[in-house]
Amino acid sequence: MSHVLEVKGLSKTFRGRRDWPWSPRSVALEPTSFTLEAGETLAIMGETGSGKSTLAKLVAGVDNASSGDIYLNGQKLYDNNTKQRCQNIRMIFQDSEKSLNSQRTIGQQLEEPLLFNTSLSAAERDDYVKKILRKVGLLAEHYEFYPHMLSTGQKQRVAIARAIALEPQIIVADEALVALDPSVRAQIINLMLDLQQEMGISYIFVTHSPQIVKHIADKILILYRGKMIAFEKTELLLTEPQQPYVEQLLHEHLTTEHLNQKRQKR
């Protein structure tokens, strides 16, 4: 039985601005390999500049890799086959405000992937979009709203609705929870876990938060300066002794967050 996603030796290098042949290359991501199972959640962690977002964008097809291959259900994904990737791997970006078009209604924006990837009629698309809005905890009436009429949490629900519109197998969330206050973040996490159970979605979460990772991730992949230094089940990484950088990511931040919460309660 094949993995839903298999990444083999994926890497990304950049040249200088002028792209001269002799300009030095900058390595954003060294060859990285991992697997993802159906209905599984993988958390990608690392400090700023570690290559987390680069890896997420390569998997989602937002950017092309310098080397390596991606396999979906055992079939190789090619850079030029955007439709296959678009239907099966969707992305939720960090800033829901910027990812939505301020000039178009929510309904128009959710209809767009259906227009280009399905044969649904206009009436069927209209009904389907309203069904998706309800599925993510919004109202059918939000179809006519513009992004500025929604709260930050509601905008993130719209971003999730757009991601699930084509019933993908994988959703890549790049720091998608970072801008939300704790109570709204908890609601969005619960929504995503409910959708995972209902639709069998696999998630790849790029996050800084050990608390979120501990709560949702089945496996953790840790990057350091573009190199993968850990890929293991969450339980093992949290309980067994690790190298100092991994310990710092997983435990020191947890302690800091816990202390901050205790201070806030006083």
GROMACS .gro file of N, CA and C in nm, residues 13 26 37-38 48 51-52 56 76 78 108 112 118 121 151 173 190 202 227 230:
model
   60
   13THR      N    1   1.747   2.562  -0.443
   13THR     CA    2   1.858   2.657  -0.437
   13THR      C    3   1.823   2.781  -0.518
   26SER      N    4   2.240   3.011  -0.319
   26SER     CA    5   2.195   3.007  -0.181
   26SER      C    6   2.105   2.885  -0.165
   37GLU      N    7   0.079   0.974   0.544
   37GLU     CA    8  -0.027   0.875   0.524
   37GLU      C    9  -0.164   0.945   0.515
   38ALA      N   10  -0.263   0.873   0.466
   38ALA     CA   11  -0.399   0.927   0.458
   38ALA      C   12  -0.452   0.958   0.597
   48THR      N   13   1.309   3.064   1.219
   48THR     CA   14   1.293   3.147   1.100
   48THR      C   15   1.412   3.128   1.006
   51GLY      N   16   1.376   2.691   0.633
   51GLY     CA   17   1.329   2.626   0.510
   51GLY      C   18   1.189   2.570   0.520
   52LYS      N   19   1.119   2.599   0.629
   52LYS     CA   20   0.984   2.545   0.650
   52LYS      C   21   0.887   2.585   0.538
   56ALA      N   22   0.701   2.374   0.229
   56ALA     CA   23   0.555   2.376   0.214
   56ALA      C   24   0.515   2.419   0.074
   76LYS      N   25   0.403   0.993  -0.976
   76LYS     CA   26   0.489   1.111  -0.971
   76LYS      C   27   0.414   1.236  -1.014
   78TYR      N   28   0.433   1.601  -1.170
   78TYR     CA   29   0.522   1.681  -1.255
   78TYR      C   30   0.486   1.830  -1.242
  108GLN      N   31  -1.790   3.442  -0.499
  108GLN     CA   32  -1.715   3.442  -0.625
  108GLN      C   33  -1.579   3.375  -0.608
  112GLU      N   34  -1.446   2.997  -0.780
  112GLU     CA   35  -1.339   2.995  -0.880
  112GLU      C   36  -1.276   2.857  -0.901
  118THR      N   37  -1.419   2.168  -1.229
  118THR     CA   38  -1.535   2.078  -1.229
  118THR      C   39  -1.626   2.112  -1.347
  121SER      N   40  -2.276   2.310  -1.312
  121SER     CA   41  -2.343   2.426  -1.370
  121SER      C   42  -2.336   2.543  -1.272
  151SER      N   43  -1.465   3.903   1.016
  151SER     CA   44  -1.361   3.907   1.119
  151SER      C   45  -1.242   3.823   1.073
  173ALA      N   46  -0.083   2.393   0.541
  173ALA     CA   47  -0.115   2.516   0.612
  173ALA      C   48   0.014   2.581   0.659
  190ASN      N   49  -1.008   2.297   1.599
  190ASN     CA   50  -1.115   2.197   1.614
  190ASN      C   51  -1.190   2.177   1.484
  202SER      N   52  -0.529   1.470   0.482
  202SER     CA   53  -0.398   1.471   0.545
  202SER      C   54  -0.352   1.617   0.553
  227LYS      N   55   1.822   2.203   0.643
  227LYS     CA   56   1.851   2.059   0.649
  227LYS      C   57   1.755   1.990   0.746
  230ALA      N   58   1.532   1.596   1.191
  230ALA     CA   59   1.446   1.500   1.262
  230ALA      C   60   1.318   1.478   1.183
   0.00000   0.00000   0.00000
